[in-house]
C-alpha cells in the first residue's frame, strides 16, 4: 500500500535577505513534508527563520530557490509561484494568527463566510457552512456579534473557523496561543488538532509555547535558517 | 458580501458627519451656480419683460443697460413714423437709494413707462393692477418688500404702490419700480428749491451777458421753470423701445434706423449680448473661478477623507489580501465608499439648497440640468479621490498581518 499524498511537500526552499555585508541566509535548503490531519509545531528563537518559512508557505514572499506542493498542486517551482497566488491562498491555505485578526466591521459569521464568498461560493451555501463550523467550534450563538463584542477565546475560535471553512490543505498558525492563558491556549490547540483531523488539513503551528507540544504530532526546529524536521532536542521532553 | 456597506455601517455616524460636511461644501458649489444663473436671469429679466423688438439708444453707446444713454424724447415720435414700426415707447431708468419714514433704506431702479401707451400690463404683476393714473402710482418688485397700497415719499411727491411684480431685478441686482415716464423723470431730476433758484439765477445771468440779454422778454423767461422755455426742450430719455409690425423683417427696420446719424439701434438679442458680455461678464468670471476653486477644494477634501478611511482599515485590507481577495474586491470597496460618500453629500446639497436658497438676498436659479452637472462633478471627484485610497490599498502588504 502506497503512502498517502502529503498535504505539503517542500524541497530545498532557500531564502536570503540583503546583499554584501548585510547578506543573511534566512532559510537554507528546507525540505519536509506534512500529511493530512498531521499537526506540526515549528519552534525556534527569534530571527531563526520561522517567519520566513511561514511567508514562503503562505505565498507572501517567494523563496530564492526550491519547490513546493500543497494539496497535490505544485505552487512553487524554481523559487517562483506557479499560477495565481491569490487563488491558491483562497483555496488551499488557511491562516490563524496570534491575534484573531478578524475584520472589525464584519460580524463573526460574516468574517467566516467571507473566505467562501471571496471564492464566489453562493451566499446561501456560504451561510450554511459558516453556521455549521461556528456550531462545531461552540460559537454559533455569537454569530451576529462584531469581533469587539467577543472575548479573546471566542475571537480565536472564529478565526479558526475562518481558517478552516474552505477546507484548506494547509493551515498556517502563527503563535495562536500567545495571547491566551494556559487553559484557553491548550483548548485552542485542541480545537486546531481536532479540526485538522476531521477536515484532513495539515497544520503548521509556529509557537514559543512548549506547554501544548504534547498535542502535536511532530516538531520542526529551526535555527539560523536551518530546519531540523526531526525535532531531536525536544522530542524527548514532550513525549 | 458588500464590504463597503458593512464598513460604512460599522461607523455610520462618523461617515454621515463627513458626508454632511462635504454636502455643505457642495451646497456652496450649487449656490455659486445658482447665483451665476440668477445674475443672468436678473440682468435680462427687465428687458425681456418690456417686450421690445428694437432698442434705440444714443449714438455709439451700448445703452441703456450696459451704459448710460440719453436720447431726445421726440425720438419716440420720429421712430413711430418709420414704416413697419407698430409701437414706440420711451424708456428711462436710474437707480436711487432713499430712506422710508421708518428709517429703512430703499434702493431700487426706477423705470419710466410711456403713459398712456404702456401701463405696465405686460409686466409679471402678481398682485394689484397696472398703472391707471398718469401720476403718483407705481409698480414695485416683490423683493423690495413693500405692500400694496403703501405710500412712498420720493422727492416732492408721494407715490402709491398699486401693483407687485415678481422677479424683475436690474442687472445690478436691485429691484425694479415702475412709474410713468414723467414721474420717473421727476424723481430723477428732483433737486432742492435752493438749487432751482441758483440754476435760474445763473441762467438769467448767462442770458444777460449775451446778445440775448438785449431782449427784456427773453431775460424774464430765462428765470422761469426750465420746462416752460421752448429753447431748452424737454428732458431726454434713456432709450426708445420699438415693436415691429407682424410680417415686417426686423433687419429691414433696424437697417433703416441705423441710417440716422444720431442714434444706434440694437435688437433684443443684441441687448442681451451687451448685458451678458459687459455688465455680467466680470461677475460671471469671478463666480466661475470661485466655483472652480470650490470644486478643487471639494476634490482635495474628499481625497483626504477617502485616504484616511483607507488608512483606517489598511490592516483589514492587508488581511483581505492574505486571504486571497482579488484586487477588484478591495479596490471596488474603496470606490463604492467614495461614491456613497459623494452620493449622500450630493443629495444633502440638493435638499439643503432647496430650502436655503430661497432666503438668499440674491436670486439663486437652479434647474435640473445644473443638478445633473453637479452630480457629474461629484461622480468624477469621487472616482478621482478613490484613486488616492486605491493607491494606498495597492501598497498594503499582507506581511503586516503576520508582523502584527
XYZ file of C-alpha atoms in Angstrom:
643
model
C 0.000 0.000 0.000
C 1.478 3.346 -1.050
C 1.846 6.327 1.283
C -0.978 8.907 1.161
C -0.242 12.103 -0.801
C 1.355 14.648 1.558
C -0.668 17.791 2.214
C 2.558 19.762 1.948
C 5.751 18.755 0.275
C 8.727 21.126 0.176
C 12.154 20.646 -1.400
C 15.228 22.823 -0.993
C 13.445 26.046 -0.084
C 16.012 28.806 0.412
C 15.682 32.496 1.025
C 18.203 35.267 1.624
C 17.886 38.942 2.554
C 20.301 41.808 1.877
C 23.497 41.990 -0.133
C 27.211 42.190 0.670
C 27.800 42.903 4.350
C 24.087 42.706 5.120
C 23.612 39.351 3.417
C 21.665 36.902 5.578
C 20.617 33.446 4.534
C 17.278 33.203 6.355
C 16.312 29.730 5.141
C 18.652 27.049 3.929
C 17.528 24.199 1.729
C 14.408 23.415 3.788
C 12.968 20.065 2.784
C 9.972 18.452 4.518
C 6.516 17.071 4.126
C 3.381 17.168 6.272
C 0.471 14.773 5.877
C -3.258 15.489 6.041
C -4.515 15.607 9.624
C -0.999 15.999 10.960
C -0.141 18.812 13.389
C 3.450 20.034 13.320
C 4.977 22.584 15.647
C 7.695 24.891 14.337
C 9.984 26.040 17.111
C 12.940 28.340 17.077
C 14.319 31.509 18.611
C 13.583 34.978 17.258
C 15.294 35.601 13.937
C 15.815 31.895 13.295
C 13.755 31.879 10.080
C 10.293 30.845 11.339
C 8.529 33.850 9.809
C 10.455 33.455 6.563
C 9.278 29.879 6.216
C 5.748 30.905 7.119
C 5.626 33.674 4.490
C 7.019 31.321 1.860
C 4.409 28.682 2.649
C 1.747 31.434 2.684
C 2.902 32.562 -0.787
C 3.500 36.052 0.552
C 7.228 36.086 -0.132
C 8.631 33.774 -2.782
C 11.802 31.814 -1.985
C 15.015 32.235 -3.974
C 15.020 28.600 -4.916
C 13.071 25.463 -4.198
C 9.893 23.605 -4.960
C 6.604 23.421 -3.068
C 3.470 21.374 -3.494
C 0.288 21.990 -1.455
C -2.668 19.597 -1.624
C -1.062 17.785 -4.525
C -0.791 21.006 -6.528
C 2.559 22.469 -7.459
C 2.584 26.061 -6.211
C 6.287 26.983 -6.282
C 8.765 25.880 -8.900
C 12.384 27.105 -9.019
C 11.588 29.758 -6.474
C 8.634 31.251 -8.364
C 4.923 30.978 -7.619
C 3.154 28.851 -10.198
C -0.282 30.239 -11.085
C -2.421 32.758 -9.228
C -1.133 33.148 -5.659
C -4.440 34.713 -4.543
C -6.414 31.776 -5.910
C -4.077 29.278 -4.230
C -4.435 31.117 -0.915
C -8.231 31.266 -1.256
C -8.498 27.533 -1.878
C -5.527 25.776 -0.321
C -4.334 27.820 2.625
C -5.769 28.866 5.956
C -4.286 31.296 8.452
C -4.561 31.657 12.227
C -2.629 34.410 13.971
C -1.529 35.435 17.438
C -4.295 37.999 17.469
C -7.534 36.881 15.918
C -7.193 39.439 13.092
C -10.886 39.424 12.400
C -12.188 42.205 10.196
C -13.694 44.645 12.703
C -16.650 45.759 10.581
C -17.901 42.227 9.884
C -19.831 40.012 12.269
C -18.390 36.646 13.336
C -20.460 34.826 10.717
C -19.522 37.330 8.002
C -15.841 37.005 8.868
C -16.098 33.248 8.428
C -18.148 33.129 5.249
C -16.103 35.945 3.673
C -13.451 33.381 2.688
C -16.035 31.384 0.733
C -17.665 34.425 -0.848
C -14.262 35.684 -1.988
C -14.112 32.454 -3.971
C -17.603 33.006 -5.404
C -19.338 30.330 -3.312
C -23.080 31.218 -3.360
C -24.193 33.211 -0.326
C -26.729 30.652 0.882
C -24.151 27.866 0.767
C -21.578 30.089 2.500
C -24.007 30.980 5.296
C -24.891 27.328 5.853
C -21.268 26.250 6.069
C -20.312 29.191 8.285
C -23.074 28.386 10.780
C -22.088 24.747 10.727
C -18.440 25.357 11.548
C -19.245 28.021 14.144
C -21.584 25.480 15.736
C -18.849 22.858 15.762
C -16.460 25.315 17.439
C -19.049 26.340 20.018
C -19.555 29.964 18.999
C -22.738 29.722 16.965
C -24.560 31.915 19.481
C -22.082 34.735 18.788
C -22.503 34.580 15.014
C -24.128 38.001 14.716
C -21.707 39.771 17.024
C -18.902 42.031 15.914
C -15.344 40.994 16.926
C -15.190 43.744 19.559
C -18.205 42.135 21.252
C -16.426 38.773 21.604
C -13.982 37.566 24.237
C -10.388 36.712 23.230
C -11.148 32.988 23.203
C -14.287 33.459 21.142
C -12.418 35.623 18.660
C -9.743 32.941 18.259
C -12.397 30.262 17.658
C -13.993 32.418 14.975
C -10.534 32.888 13.436
C -10.016 29.109 13.413
C -13.440 28.702 11.794
C -12.408 31.210 9.128
C -9.141 29.361 8.544
C -10.837 26.006 8.084
C -14.196 26.721 6.429
C -12.848 26.323 2.895
C -11.161 23.054 3.861
C -7.594 24.077 3.019
C -4.810 21.567 2.557
C -2.501 23.570 4.843
C -3.339 25.648 7.889
C -0.597 28.033 8.997
C -0.896 29.114 12.612
C 1.405 31.875 13.864
C 1.607 31.879 17.677
C -2.139 31.142 18.020
C -1.939 30.718 21.799
C 0.470 33.528 22.658
C -2.161 35.989 23.806
C -4.270 33.416 25.662
C -3.976 31.998 29.160
C -2.744 28.446 29.630
C -6.127 26.771 29.735
C -7.530 28.677 26.780
C -4.299 28.212 24.837
C -4.483 24.485 25.319
C -8.148 24.500 24.326
C -7.285 26.331 21.105
C -4.562 23.821 20.305
C -7.043 21.001 20.895
C -9.507 22.679 18.573
C -6.836 23.040 15.891
C -5.884 19.411 16.253
C -9.474 18.142 16.193
C -10.366 20.317 13.232
C -7.256 19.245 11.327
C -8.043 15.576 11.843
C -11.732 15.975 10.971
C -11.073 18.054 7.875
C -7.872 16.426 6.732
C -5.770 19.572 6.850
C -2.091 19.701 7.646
C -1.329 22.181 10.407
C 1.946 24.009 10.906
C 1.976 25.873 14.208
C 4.690 28.425 14.872
C 4.921 28.683 18.633
C 7.077 29.507 21.608
C 4.615 27.798 23.918
C 6.091 24.472 24.998
C 3.081 23.666 27.196
C 0.940 22.378 24.359
C 3.585 20.426 22.482
C 2.091 17.132 23.639
C -0.801 17.896 21.293
C 1.346 17.990 18.145
C 2.418 15.017 16.057
C 5.853 16.272 15.109
C 8.183 19.105 15.963
C 10.268 21.063 13.485
C 13.104 23.116 14.885
C 14.762 25.951 13.060
C 17.898 27.853 13.932
C 19.957 30.183 11.756
C 17.747 29.219 8.840
C 18.470 25.511 9.118
C 15.350 23.398 9.512
C 15.551 20.210 11.580
C 12.453 18.146 10.878
C 13.335 15.520 13.453
C 12.893 17.889 16.423
C 15.580 15.975 18.207
C 16.111 18.408 21.057
C 12.524 18.499 22.237
C 11.084 15.177 21.259
C 12.214 13.532 24.412
C 10.986 16.317 26.633
C 7.458 16.322 25.245
C 6.717 12.713 24.553
C -20.993 40.322 0.537
C -20.821 44.063 0.155
C -17.767 45.101 2.166
C -18.200 48.843 1.618
C -21.724 48.914 3.068
C -20.592 46.891 6.063
C -17.641 49.202 6.650
C -19.917 52.245 6.470
C -22.437 50.588 8.783
C -19.669 49.911 11.305
C -19.102 53.630 11.976
C -22.137 55.169 10.371
C -22.314 58.338 12.490
C -18.762 59.305 11.525
C -19.450 58.560 7.884
C -22.677 60.573 7.979
C -20.994 63.525 9.666
C -18.298 63.506 6.992
C -20.978 63.358 4.305
C -22.814 66.304 5.898
C -19.620 68.372 5.871
C -18.972 67.527 2.254
C -22.640 68.143 1.479
C -22.411 71.660 2.862
C -19.395 72.315 0.669
C -21.312 71.038 -2.360
C -24.220 73.279 -1.316
C -21.899 76.255 -1.735
C -20.843 74.957 -5.168
C -24.522 74.647 -6.091
C -25.229 78.105 -4.669
C -22.446 79.597 -6.800
C -24.008 78.017 -9.874
C -27.429 79.294 -8.864
C -26.187 82.815 -8.135
C -24.493 82.903 -11.532
C -27.705 81.808 -13.229
C -29.646 84.302 -11.128
C -27.388 87.142 -12.214
C -28.012 86.282 -15.858
C -31.736 85.945 -15.289
C -31.908 89.176 -13.314
C -29.859 91.034 -15.904
C -32.139 90.009 -18.747
C -35.461 89.906 -16.886
C -36.182 93.606 -17.233
C -35.519 93.979 -20.991
C -37.346 90.698 -21.593
C -40.421 91.771 -19.651
C -40.639 95.089 -21.511
C -41.106 93.127 -24.728
C -39.351 95.429 -27.221
C -38.133 94.227 -30.616
C -35.635 97.053 -31.106
C -33.893 99.483 -28.773
C -32.900 102.950 -29.999
C -30.089 104.430 -27.920
C -27.607 107.302 -28.032
C -25.211 107.033 -30.977
C -22.177 104.789 -30.340
C -23.234 103.883 -26.830
C -24.211 100.438 -25.538
C -27.189 101.624 -23.550
C -29.495 101.687 -21.872
C -28.490 98.765 -19.590
C -24.760 98.345 -20.153
C -24.019 102.050 -20.456
C -25.651 105.450 -19.898
C -27.665 106.581 -22.892
C -29.503 109.856 -23.470
C -31.696 110.472 -26.485
C -34.191 113.211 -27.228
C -37.722 112.437 -26.115
C -39.068 113.446 -29.530
C -37.226 110.418 -30.941
C -40.291 108.411 -29.972
C -42.416 110.392 -32.488
C -39.757 110.162 -35.210
C -39.481 106.406 -34.814
C -43.243 105.936 -34.827
C -43.336 107.426 -38.334
C -40.979 104.804 -39.743
C -42.786 102.196 -41.912
C -43.056 98.846 -40.152
C -42.957 100.294 -36.638
C -46.111 99.276 -34.776
C -45.329 100.834 -31.426
C -42.755 103.208 -29.960
C -42.256 103.833 -26.244
C -39.763 105.936 -24.350
C -37.723 104.335 -21.617
C -35.873 105.876 -18.724
C -34.190 104.162 -15.816
C -31.950 105.188 -12.954
C -31.011 103.670 -9.638
C -31.893 105.604 -6.499
C -31.444 104.987 -2.817
C -33.745 106.720 -0.368
C -34.969 106.179 3.137
C -38.515 105.395 4.207
C -40.021 107.424 7.080
C -39.395 104.453 9.361
C -35.675 104.693 8.588
C -35.495 101.642 6.353
C -33.234 102.170 3.305
C -34.926 101.778 -0.039
C -32.725 101.080 -3.075
C -34.230 100.365 -6.461
C -34.028 101.059 -10.174
C -36.799 103.457 -11.202
C -38.099 102.647 -14.679
C -40.287 105.097 -16.620
C -43.090 103.734 -18.825
C -44.668 105.745 -21.637
C -48.022 106.974 -20.439
C -50.664 106.140 -21.648
C -49.218 103.725 -24.195
C -47.544 101.488 -21.666
C -49.250 100.956 -18.308
C -47.085 98.008 -17.281
C -49.732 95.455 -18.221
C -47.086 93.297 -19.892
C -45.086 93.003 -16.692
C -45.437 89.933 -14.471
C -47.811 91.532 -11.936
C -48.594 89.006 -9.206
C -50.773 91.267 -7.032
C -52.632 94.504 -7.675
C -53.084 96.151 -11.070
C -51.175 98.064 -13.782
C -50.829 101.865 -13.612
C -54.170 103.655 -14.021
C -53.232 107.293 -13.429
C -50.628 109.497 -15.136
C -49.019 110.384 -11.797
C -48.263 109.200 -8.268
C -48.709 105.463 -8.828
C -46.063 102.803 -9.100
C -45.491 99.082 -9.532
C -42.731 97.561 -7.413
C -40.961 94.227 -7.367
C -41.825 91.884 -4.527
C -38.165 91.736 -3.452
C -38.436 95.395 -2.415
C -40.626 94.279 0.484
C -43.338 96.899 0.013
C -47.028 96.117 0.264
C -49.971 97.033 -1.908
C -51.330 100.465 -1.030
C -48.143 101.525 0.723
C -47.234 105.153 0.135
C -43.603 106.068 -0.623
C -42.367 109.659 -0.428
C -39.913 110.313 -3.270
C -38.712 113.866 -3.776
C -41.602 116.309 -3.584
C -44.305 113.699 -4.182
C -45.785 110.615 -2.574
C -46.357 107.517 -4.729
C -48.789 104.685 -4.014
C -47.897 101.064 -4.698
C -50.712 99.728 -6.917
C -49.091 96.528 -8.186
C -46.426 93.996 -7.207
C -44.257 92.322 -9.826
C -42.135 89.231 -9.350
C -38.550 88.581 -10.396
C -37.869 91.927 -12.048
C -34.423 92.988 -10.921
C -31.954 95.273 -12.659
C -28.567 93.947 -13.782
C -27.024 95.189 -10.543
C -29.433 93.062 -8.558
C -31.573 95.980 -7.361
C -35.344 95.553 -7.510
C -37.189 97.496 -10.190
C -40.005 100.002 -9.603
C -42.140 101.246 -12.479
C -43.557 104.767 -12.802
C -44.983 106.770 -15.640
C -42.215 108.340 -17.709
C -42.804 111.844 -16.385
C -42.883 110.678 -12.782
C -39.633 108.744 -13.267
C -38.002 111.833 -14.768
C -39.384 113.971 -11.944
C -37.870 111.611 -9.371
C -34.592 111.539 -11.271
C -34.321 115.313 -11.584
C -35.626 116.218 -8.181
C -33.460 118.948 -6.674
C -33.915 121.323 -3.740
C -35.613 124.750 -4.027
C -32.310 126.450 -3.401
C -30.660 124.533 -6.242
C -33.516 125.544 -8.567
C -33.182 129.209 -7.593
C -29.428 129.162 -8.121
C -29.839 127.456 -11.500
C -32.396 130.071 -12.654
C -30.199 132.946 -11.482
C -27.206 131.521 -13.309
C -29.252 131.042 -16.466
C -30.553 134.646 -16.360
C -27.027 135.917 -15.829
C -25.787 133.988 -18.888
C -28.638 135.436 -20.988
C -27.964 138.998 -19.798
C -24.264 138.687 -20.654
C -25.026 137.571 -24.213
C -26.712 139.305 -27.139
C -29.966 137.689 -25.998
C -29.899 139.991 -22.966
C -30.975 142.897 -25.086
C -34.493 141.394 -25.252
C -36.225 142.011 -21.866
C -38.792 139.296 -22.600
C -36.047 136.687 -23.024
C -34.384 137.806 -19.809
C -37.698 137.437 -17.978
C -38.275 133.923 -19.401
C -34.751 132.777 -18.591
C -35.503 132.949 -14.886
C -38.572 130.696 -15.061
C -39.111 126.946 -14.913
C -36.829 125.279 -17.461
C -39.668 123.210 -18.876
C -41.503 126.401 -19.837
C -38.610 127.616 -22.009
C -39.146 126.260 -25.534
C -35.482 126.716 -26.498
C -34.296 124.317 -23.785
C -36.510 121.453 -24.914
C -37.904 118.557 -22.879
C -35.839 116.227 -20.695
C -34.032 113.434 -22.524
C -34.937 109.748 -22.130
C -32.622 106.714 -21.880
C -33.881 104.901 -24.948
C -36.856 104.316 -27.199
C -38.345 100.833 -27.475
C -39.901 99.726 -30.731
C -42.244 96.931 -31.666
C -42.372 95.909 -35.284
C -45.481 95.119 -37.323
C -46.051 91.388 -37.755
C -44.564 90.154 -41.008
C -42.101 93.012 -41.329
C -38.473 91.830 -41.192
C -36.714 93.180 -38.125
C -33.481 93.618 -40.049
C -35.127 95.901 -42.555
C -36.409 98.328 -39.927
C -33.154 98.159 -37.981
C -31.089 98.883 -41.090
C -33.294 101.828 -41.966
C -32.982 103.326 -38.495
C -29.217 102.734 -38.416
C -29.030 105.298 -41.200
C -29.944 108.028 -38.717
C -26.725 109.650 -37.572
C -27.800 110.483 -34.010
C -28.717 107.004 -32.806
C -27.685 103.357 -32.614
C -30.260 100.562 -32.848
C -29.993 97.182 -31.134
C -32.228 94.163 -31.431
C -33.390 92.430 -28.260
C -30.793 89.689 -28.848
C -28.050 92.275 -29.231
C -29.131 93.940 -25.973
C -28.824 90.515 -24.309
C -25.320 90.213 -25.685
C -24.361 93.668 -24.417
C -25.699 92.925 -20.947
C -24.143 89.482 -20.614
C -20.883 90.421 -22.326
C -20.396 93.633 -20.407
C -22.404 94.101 -17.246
C -22.310 90.480 -16.127
C -19.042 89.287 -17.636
C -16.703 90.054 -14.740
C -19.151 88.778 -12.177
C -19.609 85.640 -14.254
C -15.857 85.057 -14.448
C -15.401 85.736 -10.752
C -18.149 83.353 -9.725
C -16.942 80.801 -12.266
C -13.427 80.913 -10.795
C -14.791 80.715 -7.277
C -16.929 77.767 -8.250
C -13.943 76.043 -9.861
C -11.890 76.672 -6.738
C -14.598 75.132 -4.570
C -14.753 72.066 -6.800
C -10.970 71.653 -6.448
C -11.222 72.101 -2.665
C -14.040 69.534 -2.543
C -11.922 67.106 -4.556
C -8.909 67.581 -2.277
C -11.010 67.186 0.864
C -12.738 64.128 -0.473
C -9.394 62.642 -1.496
C -8.084 63.187 2.026
C -11.227 61.690 3.543
C -11.061 58.592 1.344
C -7.328 58.297 2.029
C -7.957 58.481 5.796
C -10.775 55.954 5.554
C -8.442 53.621 3.647
C -5.613 54.079 6.151
C -8.060 53.310 8.972
C -8.728 49.887 7.505
C -5.334 49.176 5.987
C -4.885 46.207 8.325
C -8.184 44.741 7.119
C -7.093 45.337 3.527
C -3.790 43.553 4.167
C -5.762 40.708 5.745
C -8.077 40.528 2.741
C -5.027 40.241 0.513
C -3.658 37.468 2.707
C -6.980 35.642 2.498
C -6.651 35.767 -1.267
C -9.158 38.508 -2.112
C -8.976 39.714 -5.692
C -7.737 43.292 -6.059
C -11.045 44.176 -7.744
C -12.832 43.313 -4.483
C -10.567 45.620 -2.456
C -10.493 48.463 -4.966
C -14.243 48.109 -5.514
C -14.808 48.560 -1.786
C -12.872 51.848 -1.806
C -14.584 53.109 -4.953
C -18.044 52.219 -3.641
C -17.393 54.043 -0.377
C -16.207 57.131 -2.262
C -19.290 57.054 -4.482
C -21.545 56.501 -1.486
C -19.954 59.418 0.344
C -20.235 61.639 -2.730
C -23.810 60.482 -3.362
C -25.013 61.235 0.160
C -23.213 64.594 0.124
C -24.838 65.406 -3.226
C -28.347 64.524 -2.037
C -27.811 66.619 1.095
C -26.577 69.543 -1.013
C -29.674 69.404 -3.219
C -32.031 69.140 -0.222
C -30.308 71.932 1.732
C -30.279 74.063 -1.411
C -33.999 73.612 -1.933
C -34.678 75.098 1.483
C -31.826 77.573 1.889
C -31.588 79.281 -1.480
C -34.964 80.989 -1.113
C -33.650 83.096 1.761
C -30.547 84.270 -0.119
C -30.602 88.043 -0.795
C -29.877 87.483 -4.478
C -31.846 85.224 -6.723
C -30.479 81.657 -6.940
C -31.654 79.799 -10.026
C -31.091 76.028 -10.066
C -32.523 73.927 -12.873
C -32.382 70.158 -13.298
C -29.528 70.482 -15.775
C -27.432 72.209 -13.097
C -28.211 69.475 -10.584
C -27.200 66.868 -13.156
C -23.975 68.749 -13.891
C -23.126 68.777 -10.191
C -23.898 65.065 -9.996
C -21.419 64.503 -12.826
C -18.801 66.574 -10.991
C -19.418 64.643 -7.756
C -19.037 61.300 -9.544
C -15.809 62.495 -11.159
C -14.470 63.763 -7.813
C -15.450 60.502 -6.104
C -13.631 58.410 -8.688
C -10.560 60.678 -8.627
C -10.377 60.752 -4.838
C -10.879 56.991 -4.551
C -7.764 56.617 -6.726
C -5.714 58.026 -3.829
C -7.186 55.417 -1.484
C -6.700 52.711 -4.095
C -3.026 53.567 -4.391
C -2.664 53.156 -0.644
C -4.581 49.872 -0.736
C -2.426 48.512 -3.543
C 0.628 49.182 -1.399
C -0.803 47.332 1.629
C 1.461 44.398 2.482
C -0.041 41.094 3.691
C 3.134 40.729 5.774
C 1.711 43.432 8.072
C -0.855 40.903 9.289
C 1.842 38.385 10.199
C 4.002 41.065 11.776
C 1.134 42.416 13.928
